[in-house]
mmCIF file with all atom_site columns, C-alpha atoms in Angstrom:
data_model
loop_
_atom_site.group_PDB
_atom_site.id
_atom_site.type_symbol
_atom_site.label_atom_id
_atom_site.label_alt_id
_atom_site.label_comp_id
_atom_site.label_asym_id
_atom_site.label_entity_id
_atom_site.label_seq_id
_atom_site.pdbx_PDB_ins_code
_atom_site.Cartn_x
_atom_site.Cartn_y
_atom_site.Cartn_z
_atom_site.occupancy
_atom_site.B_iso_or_equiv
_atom_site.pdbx_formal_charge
_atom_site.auth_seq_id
_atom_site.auth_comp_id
_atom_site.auth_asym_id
_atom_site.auth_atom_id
_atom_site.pdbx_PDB_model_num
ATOM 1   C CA . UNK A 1 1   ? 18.443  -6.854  5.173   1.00 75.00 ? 1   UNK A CA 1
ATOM 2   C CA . UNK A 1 2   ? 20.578  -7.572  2.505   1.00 83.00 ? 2   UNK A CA 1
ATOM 3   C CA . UNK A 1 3   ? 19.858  -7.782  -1.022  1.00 81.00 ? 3   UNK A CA 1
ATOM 4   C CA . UNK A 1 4   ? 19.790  -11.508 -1.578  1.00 88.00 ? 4   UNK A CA 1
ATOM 5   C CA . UNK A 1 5   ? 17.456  -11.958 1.613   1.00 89.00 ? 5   UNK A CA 1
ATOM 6   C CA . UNK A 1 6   ? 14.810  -9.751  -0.338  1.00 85.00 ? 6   UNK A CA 1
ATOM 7   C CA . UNK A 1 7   ? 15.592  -11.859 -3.589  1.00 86.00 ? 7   UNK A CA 1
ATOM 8   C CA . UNK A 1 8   ? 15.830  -14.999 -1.937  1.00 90.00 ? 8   UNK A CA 1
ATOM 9   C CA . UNK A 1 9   ? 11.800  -14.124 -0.117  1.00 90.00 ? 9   UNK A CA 1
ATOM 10  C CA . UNK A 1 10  ? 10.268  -12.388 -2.716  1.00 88.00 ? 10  UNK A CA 1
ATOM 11  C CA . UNK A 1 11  ? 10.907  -15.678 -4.161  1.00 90.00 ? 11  UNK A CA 1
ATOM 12  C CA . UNK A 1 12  ? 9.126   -17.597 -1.575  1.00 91.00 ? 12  UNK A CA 1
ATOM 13  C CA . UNK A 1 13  ? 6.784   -15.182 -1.643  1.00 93.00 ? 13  UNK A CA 1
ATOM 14  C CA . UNK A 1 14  ? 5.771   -15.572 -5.054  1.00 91.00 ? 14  UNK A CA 1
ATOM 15  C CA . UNK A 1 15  ? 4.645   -19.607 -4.693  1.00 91.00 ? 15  UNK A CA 1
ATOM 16  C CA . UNK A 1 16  ? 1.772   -19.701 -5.777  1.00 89.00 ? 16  UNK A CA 1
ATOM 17  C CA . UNK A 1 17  ? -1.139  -21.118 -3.030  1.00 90.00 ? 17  UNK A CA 1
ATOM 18  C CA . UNK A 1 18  ? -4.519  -20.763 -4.936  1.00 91.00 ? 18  UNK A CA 1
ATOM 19  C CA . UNK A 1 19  ? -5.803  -23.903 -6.992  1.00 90.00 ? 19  UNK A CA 1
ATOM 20  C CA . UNK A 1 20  ? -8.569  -22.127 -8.975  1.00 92.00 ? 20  UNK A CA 1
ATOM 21  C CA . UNK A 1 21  ? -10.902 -24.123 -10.744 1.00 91.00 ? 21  UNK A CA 1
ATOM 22  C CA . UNK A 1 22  ? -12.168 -24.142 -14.262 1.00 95.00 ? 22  UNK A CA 1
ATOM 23  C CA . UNK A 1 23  ? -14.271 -21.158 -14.787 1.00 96.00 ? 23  UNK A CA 1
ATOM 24  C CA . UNK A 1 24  ? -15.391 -20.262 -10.908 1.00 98.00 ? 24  UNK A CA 1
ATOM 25  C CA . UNK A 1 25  ? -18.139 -17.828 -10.022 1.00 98.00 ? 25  UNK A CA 1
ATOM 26  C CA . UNK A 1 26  ? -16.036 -14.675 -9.064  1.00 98.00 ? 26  UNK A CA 1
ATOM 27  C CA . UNK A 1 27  ? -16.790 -11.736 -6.598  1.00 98.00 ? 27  UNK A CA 1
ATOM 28  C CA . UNK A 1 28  ? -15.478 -8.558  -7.161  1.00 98.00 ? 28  UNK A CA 1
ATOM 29  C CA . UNK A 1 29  ? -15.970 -6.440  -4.106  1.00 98.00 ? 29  UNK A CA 1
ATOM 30  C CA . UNK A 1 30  ? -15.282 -2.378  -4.743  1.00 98.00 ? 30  UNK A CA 1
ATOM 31  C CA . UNK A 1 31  ? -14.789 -0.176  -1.708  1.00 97.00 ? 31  UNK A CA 1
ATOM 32  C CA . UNK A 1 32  ? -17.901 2.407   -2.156  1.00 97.00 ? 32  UNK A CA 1
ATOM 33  C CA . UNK A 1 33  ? -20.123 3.056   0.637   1.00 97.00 ? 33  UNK A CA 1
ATOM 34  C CA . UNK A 1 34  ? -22.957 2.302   -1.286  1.00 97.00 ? 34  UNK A CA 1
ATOM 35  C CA . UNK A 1 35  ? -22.170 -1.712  -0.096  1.00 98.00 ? 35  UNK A CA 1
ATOM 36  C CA . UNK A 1 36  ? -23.542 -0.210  2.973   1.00 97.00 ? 36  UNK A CA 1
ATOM 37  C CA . UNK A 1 37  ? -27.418 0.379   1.788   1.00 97.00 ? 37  UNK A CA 1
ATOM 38  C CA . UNK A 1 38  ? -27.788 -3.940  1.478   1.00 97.00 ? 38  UNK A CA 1
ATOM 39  C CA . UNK A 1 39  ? -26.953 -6.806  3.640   1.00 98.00 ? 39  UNK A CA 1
ATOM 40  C CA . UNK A 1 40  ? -24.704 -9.110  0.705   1.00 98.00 ? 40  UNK A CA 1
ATOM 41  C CA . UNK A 1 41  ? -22.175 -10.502 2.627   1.00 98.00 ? 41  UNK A CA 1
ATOM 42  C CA . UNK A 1 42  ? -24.054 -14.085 2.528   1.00 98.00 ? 42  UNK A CA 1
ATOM 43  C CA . UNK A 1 43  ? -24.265 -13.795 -1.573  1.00 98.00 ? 43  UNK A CA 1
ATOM 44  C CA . UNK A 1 44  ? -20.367 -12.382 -1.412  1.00 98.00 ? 44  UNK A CA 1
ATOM 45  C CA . UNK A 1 45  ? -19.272 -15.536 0.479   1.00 98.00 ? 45  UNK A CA 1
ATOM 46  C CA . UNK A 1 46  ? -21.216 -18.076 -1.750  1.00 98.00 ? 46  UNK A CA 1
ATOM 47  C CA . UNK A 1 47  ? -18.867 -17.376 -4.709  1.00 98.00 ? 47  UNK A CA 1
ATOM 48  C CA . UNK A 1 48  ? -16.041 -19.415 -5.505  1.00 98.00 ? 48  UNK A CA 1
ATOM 49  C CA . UNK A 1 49  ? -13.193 -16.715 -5.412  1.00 98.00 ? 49  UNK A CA 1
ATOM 50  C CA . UNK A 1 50  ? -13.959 -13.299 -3.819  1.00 98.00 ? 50  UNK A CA 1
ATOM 51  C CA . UNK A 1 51  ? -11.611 -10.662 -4.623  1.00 98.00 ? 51  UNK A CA 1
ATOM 52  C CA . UNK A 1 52  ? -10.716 -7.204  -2.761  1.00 98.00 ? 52  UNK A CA 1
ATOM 53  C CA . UNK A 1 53  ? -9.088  -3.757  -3.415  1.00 97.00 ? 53  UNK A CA 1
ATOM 54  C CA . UNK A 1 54  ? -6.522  -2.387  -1.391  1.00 95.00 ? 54  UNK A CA 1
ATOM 55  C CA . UNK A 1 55  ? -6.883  -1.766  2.557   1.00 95.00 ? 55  UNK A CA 1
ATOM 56  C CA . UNK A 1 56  ? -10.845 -2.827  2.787   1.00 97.00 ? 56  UNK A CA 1
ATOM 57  C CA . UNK A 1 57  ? -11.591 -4.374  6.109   1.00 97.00 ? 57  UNK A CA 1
ATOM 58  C CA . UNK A 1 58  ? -14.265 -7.150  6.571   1.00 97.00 ? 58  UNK A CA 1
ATOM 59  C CA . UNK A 1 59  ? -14.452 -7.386  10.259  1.00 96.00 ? 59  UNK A CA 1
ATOM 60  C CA . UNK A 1 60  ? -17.511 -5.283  11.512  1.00 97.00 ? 60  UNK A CA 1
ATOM 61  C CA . UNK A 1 61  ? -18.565 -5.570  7.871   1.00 98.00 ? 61  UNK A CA 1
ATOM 62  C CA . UNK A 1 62  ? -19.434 -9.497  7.147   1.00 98.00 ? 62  UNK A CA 1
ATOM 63  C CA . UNK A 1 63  ? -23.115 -9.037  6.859   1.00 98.00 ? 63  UNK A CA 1
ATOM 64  C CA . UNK A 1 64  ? -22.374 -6.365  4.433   1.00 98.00 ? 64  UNK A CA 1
ATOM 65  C CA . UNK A 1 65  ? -19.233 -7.388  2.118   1.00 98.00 ? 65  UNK A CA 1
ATOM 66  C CA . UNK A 1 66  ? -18.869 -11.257 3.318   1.00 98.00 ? 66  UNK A CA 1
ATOM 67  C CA . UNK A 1 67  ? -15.827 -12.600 5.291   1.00 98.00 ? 67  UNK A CA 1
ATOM 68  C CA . UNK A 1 68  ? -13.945 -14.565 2.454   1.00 97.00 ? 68  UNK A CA 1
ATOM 69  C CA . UNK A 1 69  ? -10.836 -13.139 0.834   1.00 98.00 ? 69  UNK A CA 1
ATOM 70  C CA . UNK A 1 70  ? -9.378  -15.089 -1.896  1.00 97.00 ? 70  UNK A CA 1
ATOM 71  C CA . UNK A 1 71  ? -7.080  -12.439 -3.751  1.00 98.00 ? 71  UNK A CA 1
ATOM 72  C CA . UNK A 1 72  ? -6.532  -8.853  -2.685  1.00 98.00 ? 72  UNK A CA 1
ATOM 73  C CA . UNK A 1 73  ? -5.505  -6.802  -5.413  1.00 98.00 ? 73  UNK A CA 1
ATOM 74  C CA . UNK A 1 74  ? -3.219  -3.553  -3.843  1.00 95.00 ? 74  UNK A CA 1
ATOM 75  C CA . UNK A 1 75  ? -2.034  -0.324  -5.202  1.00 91.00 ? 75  UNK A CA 1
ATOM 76  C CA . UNK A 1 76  ? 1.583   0.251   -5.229  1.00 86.00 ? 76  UNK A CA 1
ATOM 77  C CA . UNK A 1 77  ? 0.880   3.049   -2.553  1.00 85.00 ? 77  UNK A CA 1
ATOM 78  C CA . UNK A 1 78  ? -1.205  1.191   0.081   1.00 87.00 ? 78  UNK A CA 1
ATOM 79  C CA . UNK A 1 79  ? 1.556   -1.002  -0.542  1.00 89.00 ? 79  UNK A CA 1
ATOM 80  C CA . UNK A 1 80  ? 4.768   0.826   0.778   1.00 85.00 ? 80  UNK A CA 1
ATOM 81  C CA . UNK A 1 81  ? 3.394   3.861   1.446   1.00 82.00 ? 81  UNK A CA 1
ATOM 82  C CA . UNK A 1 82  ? 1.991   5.995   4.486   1.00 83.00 ? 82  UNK A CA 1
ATOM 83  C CA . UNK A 1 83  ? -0.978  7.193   3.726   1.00 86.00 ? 83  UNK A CA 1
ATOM 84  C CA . UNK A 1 84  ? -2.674  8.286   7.372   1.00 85.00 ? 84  UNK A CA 1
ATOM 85  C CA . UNK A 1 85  ? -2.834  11.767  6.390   1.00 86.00 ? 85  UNK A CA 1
ATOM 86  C CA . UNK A 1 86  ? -5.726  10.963  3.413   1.00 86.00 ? 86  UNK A CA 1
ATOM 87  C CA . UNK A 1 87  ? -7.302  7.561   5.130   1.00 87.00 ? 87  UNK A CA 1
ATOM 88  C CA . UNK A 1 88  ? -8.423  7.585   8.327   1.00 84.00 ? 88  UNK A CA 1
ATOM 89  C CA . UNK A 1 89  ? -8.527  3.770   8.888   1.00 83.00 ? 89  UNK A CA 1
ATOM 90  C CA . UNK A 1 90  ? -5.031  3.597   7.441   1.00 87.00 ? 90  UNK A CA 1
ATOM 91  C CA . UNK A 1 91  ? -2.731  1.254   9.394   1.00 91.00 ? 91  UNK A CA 1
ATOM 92  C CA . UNK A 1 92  ? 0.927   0.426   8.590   1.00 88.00 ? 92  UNK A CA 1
ATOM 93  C CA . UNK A 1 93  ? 0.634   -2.694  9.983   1.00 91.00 ? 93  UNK A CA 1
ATOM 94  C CA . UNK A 1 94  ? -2.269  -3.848  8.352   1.00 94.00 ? 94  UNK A CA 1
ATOM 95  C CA . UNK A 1 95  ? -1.164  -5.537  5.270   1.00 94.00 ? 95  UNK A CA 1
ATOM 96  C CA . UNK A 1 96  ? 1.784   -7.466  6.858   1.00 93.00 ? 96  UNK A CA 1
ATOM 97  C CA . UNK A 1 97  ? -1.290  -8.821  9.269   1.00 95.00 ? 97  UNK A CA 1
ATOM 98  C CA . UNK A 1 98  ? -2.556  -10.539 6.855   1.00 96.00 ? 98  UNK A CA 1
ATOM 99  C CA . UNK A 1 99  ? -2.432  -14.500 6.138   1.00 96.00 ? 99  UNK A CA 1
ATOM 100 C CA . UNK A 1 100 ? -3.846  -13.759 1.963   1.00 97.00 ? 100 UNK A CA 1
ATOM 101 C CA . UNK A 1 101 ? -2.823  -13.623 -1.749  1.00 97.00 ? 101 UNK A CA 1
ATOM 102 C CA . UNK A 1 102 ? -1.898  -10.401 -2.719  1.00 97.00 ? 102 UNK A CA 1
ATOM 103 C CA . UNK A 1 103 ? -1.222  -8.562  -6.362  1.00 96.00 ? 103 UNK A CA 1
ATOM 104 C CA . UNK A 1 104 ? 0.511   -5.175  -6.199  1.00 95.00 ? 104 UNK A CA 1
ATOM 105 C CA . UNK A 1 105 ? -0.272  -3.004  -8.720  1.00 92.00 ? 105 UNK A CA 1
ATOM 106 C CA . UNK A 1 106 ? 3.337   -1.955  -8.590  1.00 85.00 ? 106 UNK A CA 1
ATOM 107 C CA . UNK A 1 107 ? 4.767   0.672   -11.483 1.00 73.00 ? 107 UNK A CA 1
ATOM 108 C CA . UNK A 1 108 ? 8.147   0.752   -11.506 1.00 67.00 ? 108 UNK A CA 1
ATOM 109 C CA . UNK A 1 109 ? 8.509   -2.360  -9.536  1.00 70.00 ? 109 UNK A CA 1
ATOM 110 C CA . UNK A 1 110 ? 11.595  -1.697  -7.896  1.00 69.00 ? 110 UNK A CA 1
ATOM 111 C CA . UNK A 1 111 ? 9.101   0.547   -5.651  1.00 71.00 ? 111 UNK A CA 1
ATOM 112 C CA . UNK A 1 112 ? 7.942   -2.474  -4.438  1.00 80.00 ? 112 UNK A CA 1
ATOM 113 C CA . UNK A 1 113 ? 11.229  -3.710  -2.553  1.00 82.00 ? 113 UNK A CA 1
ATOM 114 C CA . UNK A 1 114 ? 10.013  -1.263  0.583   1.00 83.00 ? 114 UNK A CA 1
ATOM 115 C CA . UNK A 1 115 ? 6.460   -3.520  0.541   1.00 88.00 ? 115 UNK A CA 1
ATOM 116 C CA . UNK A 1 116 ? 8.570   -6.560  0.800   1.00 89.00 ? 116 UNK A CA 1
ATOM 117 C CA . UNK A 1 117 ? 10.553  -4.980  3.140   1.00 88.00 ? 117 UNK A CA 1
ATOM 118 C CA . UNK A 1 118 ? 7.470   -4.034  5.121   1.00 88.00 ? 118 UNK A CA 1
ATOM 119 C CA . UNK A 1 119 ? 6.262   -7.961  4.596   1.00 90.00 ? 119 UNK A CA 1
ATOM 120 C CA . UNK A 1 120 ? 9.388   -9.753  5.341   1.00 91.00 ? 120 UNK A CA 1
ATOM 121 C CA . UNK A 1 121 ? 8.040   -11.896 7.927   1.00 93.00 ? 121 UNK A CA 1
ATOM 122 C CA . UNK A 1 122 ? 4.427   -11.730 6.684   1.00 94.00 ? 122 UNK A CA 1
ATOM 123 C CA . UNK A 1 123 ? 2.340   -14.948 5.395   1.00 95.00 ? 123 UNK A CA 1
ATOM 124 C CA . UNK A 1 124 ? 0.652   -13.413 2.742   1.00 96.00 ? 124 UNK A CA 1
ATOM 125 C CA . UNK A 1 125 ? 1.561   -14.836 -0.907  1.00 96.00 ? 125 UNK A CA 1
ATOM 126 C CA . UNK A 1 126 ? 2.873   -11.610 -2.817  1.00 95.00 ? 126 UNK A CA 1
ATOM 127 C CA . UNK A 1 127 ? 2.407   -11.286 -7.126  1.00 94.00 ? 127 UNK A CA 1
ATOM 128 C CA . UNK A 1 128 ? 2.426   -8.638  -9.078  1.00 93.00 ? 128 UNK A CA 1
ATOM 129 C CA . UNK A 1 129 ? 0.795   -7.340  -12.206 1.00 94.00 ? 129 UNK A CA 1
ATOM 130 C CA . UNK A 1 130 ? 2.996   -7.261  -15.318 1.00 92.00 ? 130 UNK A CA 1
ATOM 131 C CA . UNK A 1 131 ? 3.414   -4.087  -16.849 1.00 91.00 ? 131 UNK A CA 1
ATOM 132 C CA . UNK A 1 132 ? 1.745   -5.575  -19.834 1.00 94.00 ? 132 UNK A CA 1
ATOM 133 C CA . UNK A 1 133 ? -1.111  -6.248  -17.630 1.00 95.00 ? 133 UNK A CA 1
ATOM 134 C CA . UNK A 1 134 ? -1.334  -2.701  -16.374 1.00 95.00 ? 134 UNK A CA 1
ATOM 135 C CA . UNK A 1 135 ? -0.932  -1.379  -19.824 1.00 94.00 ? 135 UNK A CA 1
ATOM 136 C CA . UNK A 1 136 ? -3.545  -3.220  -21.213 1.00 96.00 ? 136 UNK A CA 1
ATOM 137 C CA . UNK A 1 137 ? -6.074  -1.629  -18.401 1.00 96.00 ? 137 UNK A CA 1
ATOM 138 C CA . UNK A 1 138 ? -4.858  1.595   -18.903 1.00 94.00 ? 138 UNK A CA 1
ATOM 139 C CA . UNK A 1 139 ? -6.108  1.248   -22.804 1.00 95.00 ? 139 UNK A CA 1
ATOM 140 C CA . UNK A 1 140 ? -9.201  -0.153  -21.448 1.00 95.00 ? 140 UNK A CA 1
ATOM 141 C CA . UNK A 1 141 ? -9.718  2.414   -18.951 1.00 92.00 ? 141 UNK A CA 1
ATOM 142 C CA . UNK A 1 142 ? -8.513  5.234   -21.588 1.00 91.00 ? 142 UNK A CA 1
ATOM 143 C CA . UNK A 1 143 ? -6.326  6.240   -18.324 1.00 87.00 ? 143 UNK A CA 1
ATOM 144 C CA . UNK A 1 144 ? -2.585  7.056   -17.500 1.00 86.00 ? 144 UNK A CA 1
ATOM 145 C CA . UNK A 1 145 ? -3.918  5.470   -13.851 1.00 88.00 ? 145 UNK A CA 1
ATOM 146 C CA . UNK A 1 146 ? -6.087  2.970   -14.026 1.00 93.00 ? 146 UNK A CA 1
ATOM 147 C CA . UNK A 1 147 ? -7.838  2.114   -10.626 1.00 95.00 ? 147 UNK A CA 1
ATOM 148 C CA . UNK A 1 148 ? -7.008  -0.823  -8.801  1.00 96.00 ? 148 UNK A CA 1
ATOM 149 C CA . UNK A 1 149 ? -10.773 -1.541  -9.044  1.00 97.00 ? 149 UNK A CA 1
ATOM 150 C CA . UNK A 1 150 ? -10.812 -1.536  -12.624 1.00 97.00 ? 150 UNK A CA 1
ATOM 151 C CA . UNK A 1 151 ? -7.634  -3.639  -12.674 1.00 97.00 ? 151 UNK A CA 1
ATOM 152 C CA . UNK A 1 152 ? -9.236  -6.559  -10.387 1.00 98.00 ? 152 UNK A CA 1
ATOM 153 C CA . UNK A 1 153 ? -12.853 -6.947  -12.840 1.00 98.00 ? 153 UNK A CA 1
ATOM 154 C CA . UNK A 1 154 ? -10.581 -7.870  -15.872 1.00 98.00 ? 154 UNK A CA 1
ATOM 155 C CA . UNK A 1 155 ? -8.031  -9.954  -14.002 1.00 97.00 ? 155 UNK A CA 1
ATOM 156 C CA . UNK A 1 156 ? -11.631 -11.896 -13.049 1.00 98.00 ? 156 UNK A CA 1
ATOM 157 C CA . UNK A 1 157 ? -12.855 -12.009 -16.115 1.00 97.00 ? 157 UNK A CA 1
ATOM 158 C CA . UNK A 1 158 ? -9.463  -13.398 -17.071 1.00 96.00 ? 158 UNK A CA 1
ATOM 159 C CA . UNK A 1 159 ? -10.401 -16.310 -14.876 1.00 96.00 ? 159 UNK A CA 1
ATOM 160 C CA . UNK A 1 160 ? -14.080 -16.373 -15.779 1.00 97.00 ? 160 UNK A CA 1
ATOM 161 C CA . UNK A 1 161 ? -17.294 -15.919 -17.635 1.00 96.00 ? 161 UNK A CA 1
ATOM 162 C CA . UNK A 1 162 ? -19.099 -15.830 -14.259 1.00 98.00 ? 162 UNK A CA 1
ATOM 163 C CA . UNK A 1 163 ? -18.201 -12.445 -12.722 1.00 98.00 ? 163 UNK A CA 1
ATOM 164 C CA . UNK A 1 164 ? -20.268 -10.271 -10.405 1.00 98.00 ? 164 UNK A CA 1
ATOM 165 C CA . UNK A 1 165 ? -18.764 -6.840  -9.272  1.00 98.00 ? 165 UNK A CA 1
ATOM 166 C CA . UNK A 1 166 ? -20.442 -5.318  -5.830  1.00 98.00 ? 166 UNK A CA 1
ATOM 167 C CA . UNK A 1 167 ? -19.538 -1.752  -3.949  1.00 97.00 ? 167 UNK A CA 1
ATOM 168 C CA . UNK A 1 168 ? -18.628 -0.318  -7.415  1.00 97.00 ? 168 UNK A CA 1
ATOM 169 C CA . UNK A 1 169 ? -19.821 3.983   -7.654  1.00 96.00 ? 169 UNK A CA 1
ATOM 170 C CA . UNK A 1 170 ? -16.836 5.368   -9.499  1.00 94.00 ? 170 UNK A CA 1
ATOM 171 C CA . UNK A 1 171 ? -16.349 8.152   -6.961  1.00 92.00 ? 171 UNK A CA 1
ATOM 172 C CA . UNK A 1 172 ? -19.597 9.867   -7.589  1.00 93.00 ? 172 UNK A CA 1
ATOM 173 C CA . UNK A 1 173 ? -20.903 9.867   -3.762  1.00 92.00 ? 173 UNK A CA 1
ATOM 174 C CA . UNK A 1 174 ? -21.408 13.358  -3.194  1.00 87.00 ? 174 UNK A CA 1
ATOM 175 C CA . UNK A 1 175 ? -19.755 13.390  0.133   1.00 91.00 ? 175 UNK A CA 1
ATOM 176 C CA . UNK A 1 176 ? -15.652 11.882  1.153   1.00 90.00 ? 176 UNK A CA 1
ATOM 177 C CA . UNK A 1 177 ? -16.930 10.242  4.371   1.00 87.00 ? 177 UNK A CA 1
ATOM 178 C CA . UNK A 1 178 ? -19.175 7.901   1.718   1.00 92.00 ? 178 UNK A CA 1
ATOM 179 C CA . UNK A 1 179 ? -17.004 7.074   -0.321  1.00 94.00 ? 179 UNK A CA 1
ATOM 180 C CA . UNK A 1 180 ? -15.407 3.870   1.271   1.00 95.00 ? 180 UNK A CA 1
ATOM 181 C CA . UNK A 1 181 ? -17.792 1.710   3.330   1.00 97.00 ? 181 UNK A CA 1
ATOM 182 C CA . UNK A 1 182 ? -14.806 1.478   6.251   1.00 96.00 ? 182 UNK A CA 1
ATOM 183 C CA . UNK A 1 183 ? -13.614 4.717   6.732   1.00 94.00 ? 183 UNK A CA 1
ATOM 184 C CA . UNK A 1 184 ? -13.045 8.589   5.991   1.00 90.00 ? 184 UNK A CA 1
ATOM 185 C CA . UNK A 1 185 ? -10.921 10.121  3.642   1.00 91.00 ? 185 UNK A CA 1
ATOM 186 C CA . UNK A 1 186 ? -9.603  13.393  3.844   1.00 87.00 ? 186 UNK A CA 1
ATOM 187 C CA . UNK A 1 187 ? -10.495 14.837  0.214   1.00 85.00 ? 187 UNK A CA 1
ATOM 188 C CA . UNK A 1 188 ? -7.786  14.976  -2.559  1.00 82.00 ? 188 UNK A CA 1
ATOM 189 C CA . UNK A 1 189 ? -7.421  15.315  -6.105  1.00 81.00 ? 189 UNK A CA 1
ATOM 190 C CA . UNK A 1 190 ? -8.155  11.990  -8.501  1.00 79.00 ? 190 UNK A CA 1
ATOM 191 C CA . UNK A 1 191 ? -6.572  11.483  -11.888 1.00 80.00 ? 191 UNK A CA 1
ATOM 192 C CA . UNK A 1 192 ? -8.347  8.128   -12.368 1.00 88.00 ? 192 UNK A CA 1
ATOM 193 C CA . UNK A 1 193 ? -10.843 8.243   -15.700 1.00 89.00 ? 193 UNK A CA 1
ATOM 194 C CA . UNK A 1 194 ? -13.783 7.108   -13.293 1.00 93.00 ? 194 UNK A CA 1
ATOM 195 C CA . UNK A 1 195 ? -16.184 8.179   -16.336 1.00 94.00 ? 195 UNK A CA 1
ATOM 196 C CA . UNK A 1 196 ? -14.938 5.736   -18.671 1.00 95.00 ? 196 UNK A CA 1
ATOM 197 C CA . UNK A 1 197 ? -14.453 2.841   -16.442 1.00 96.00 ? 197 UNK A CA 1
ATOM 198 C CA . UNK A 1 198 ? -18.455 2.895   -15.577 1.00 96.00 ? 198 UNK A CA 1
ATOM 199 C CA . UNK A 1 199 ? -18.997 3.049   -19.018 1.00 96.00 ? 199 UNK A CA 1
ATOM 200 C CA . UNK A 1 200 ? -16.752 0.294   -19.805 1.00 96.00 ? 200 UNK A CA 1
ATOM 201 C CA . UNK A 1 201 ? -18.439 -1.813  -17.316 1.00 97.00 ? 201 UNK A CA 1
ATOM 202 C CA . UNK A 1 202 ? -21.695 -1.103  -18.511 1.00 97.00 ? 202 UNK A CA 1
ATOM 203 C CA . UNK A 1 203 ? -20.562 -2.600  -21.445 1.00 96.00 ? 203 UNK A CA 1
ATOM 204 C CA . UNK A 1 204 ? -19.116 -5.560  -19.906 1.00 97.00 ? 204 UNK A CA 1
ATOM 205 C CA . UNK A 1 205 ? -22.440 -5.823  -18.398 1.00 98.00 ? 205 UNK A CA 1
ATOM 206 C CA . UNK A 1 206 ? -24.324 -5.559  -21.780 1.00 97.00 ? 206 UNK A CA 1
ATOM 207 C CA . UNK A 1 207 ? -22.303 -8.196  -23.345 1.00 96.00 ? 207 UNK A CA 1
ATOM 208 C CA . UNK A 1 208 ? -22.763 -10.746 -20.434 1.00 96.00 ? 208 UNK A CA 1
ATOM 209 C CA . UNK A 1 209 ? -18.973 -10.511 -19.549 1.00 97.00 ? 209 UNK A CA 1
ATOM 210 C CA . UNK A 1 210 ? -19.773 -9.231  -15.782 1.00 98.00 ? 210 UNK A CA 1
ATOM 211 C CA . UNK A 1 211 ? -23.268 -8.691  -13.473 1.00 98.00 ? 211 UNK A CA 1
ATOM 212 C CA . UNK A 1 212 ? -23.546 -5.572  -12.021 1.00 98.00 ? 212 UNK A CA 1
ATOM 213 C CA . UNK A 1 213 ? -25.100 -5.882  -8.437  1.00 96.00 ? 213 UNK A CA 1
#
């Protein structure tokens, strides 16, 4: 590919294909296995917008986590990276699969180009967070690498008073295979602030900015 192909479709890319109303109920699924221990996919679906994190899968999952994606917010390394040797569910093909609106969490962005590279002849609608965007979070988050979790509850509550967050446990199951509802992880080390996120959701919470299911 040459350089203005990847211009030229990161352009058409970029359209946006979401007409989101004023002030919708929001969804905010985490990955946790805890999403396992209650049947909320129904609830999930009834929302207005739902939004994702990274590589979750629904399929096999609906009566747990719904079956409605409106935005899926991605890392910049489930984005262009290979990342089989820490998730077992990991598929390189996965992302380009999908017909959705993503947000890469992308820092620096020209790390990106190998994504769009990757989703040349995708449909998915590709944005990506600002680095204002990302900066704010990490001041929320009190983090150097703020999760893409954390990123995706105050893009929603960008959009809306009405935000519920599901599948949210800040990395405290005790064992990896818990840890996200569709698949394994091979342990490794985590330089999110997971402690200060909860609390800053708890806050959220207190003020009425976010429910906590």
């Amino acid at each position: 590919l040459k350089l203005d192909q990847i211009v030229t479709r990161i352009r058409e890319m970029n359209v946006p294909r979401l007409n989101i109303k004023n002030n919708p109920s929001i969804a905010v699924i985490g990955n946790s296995g805890i999403l396992l221990d209650r049947e909320l996919g129904k609830e999930i679906d009834s929302h207005d917008l739902v939004i994702r994190c990274n590589l979750a899968r629904i399929k096999g999952f609906e009566k747990y986590v719904g079956s409605r994606t409106s935005i899926r917010c991605i890392a910049g390394k489930s984005f262009w990276h290979n990342l089989k040797d820490k998730f077992e569910a990991f598929d390189d093909n996965f992302i380009p699969s999908l017909n959705e609106t993503l947000i890469i969490k992308a820092t620096p962005l020209n790390n990106a180009i190998q994504g769009i590279v990757k989703n040349y002849n995708s449909k998915n609608t590709i944005h990506f967070f600002t680095k204002e965007f990302l900066d704010y979070c990490n001041t929320l988050s009190k983090s150097q690498d703020v999760t893409m979790g954390f990123c995706a509850v105050i893009l929603a509550c960008a959009f809306s008073s009405n935000v519920s967050v599901y599948g949210f446990n800040f990395y405290k199951e005790n064992n990896w295979n818990k840890k996200h509802y569709f698949q394994k992880i091979t342990p490794y080390k985590q330089g999110h602030n997971f402690k200060h996120e909860e609390e800053y959701f708890n806050k959220l919470e207190n003020q009425n900015f976010i429910k906590i299911k």
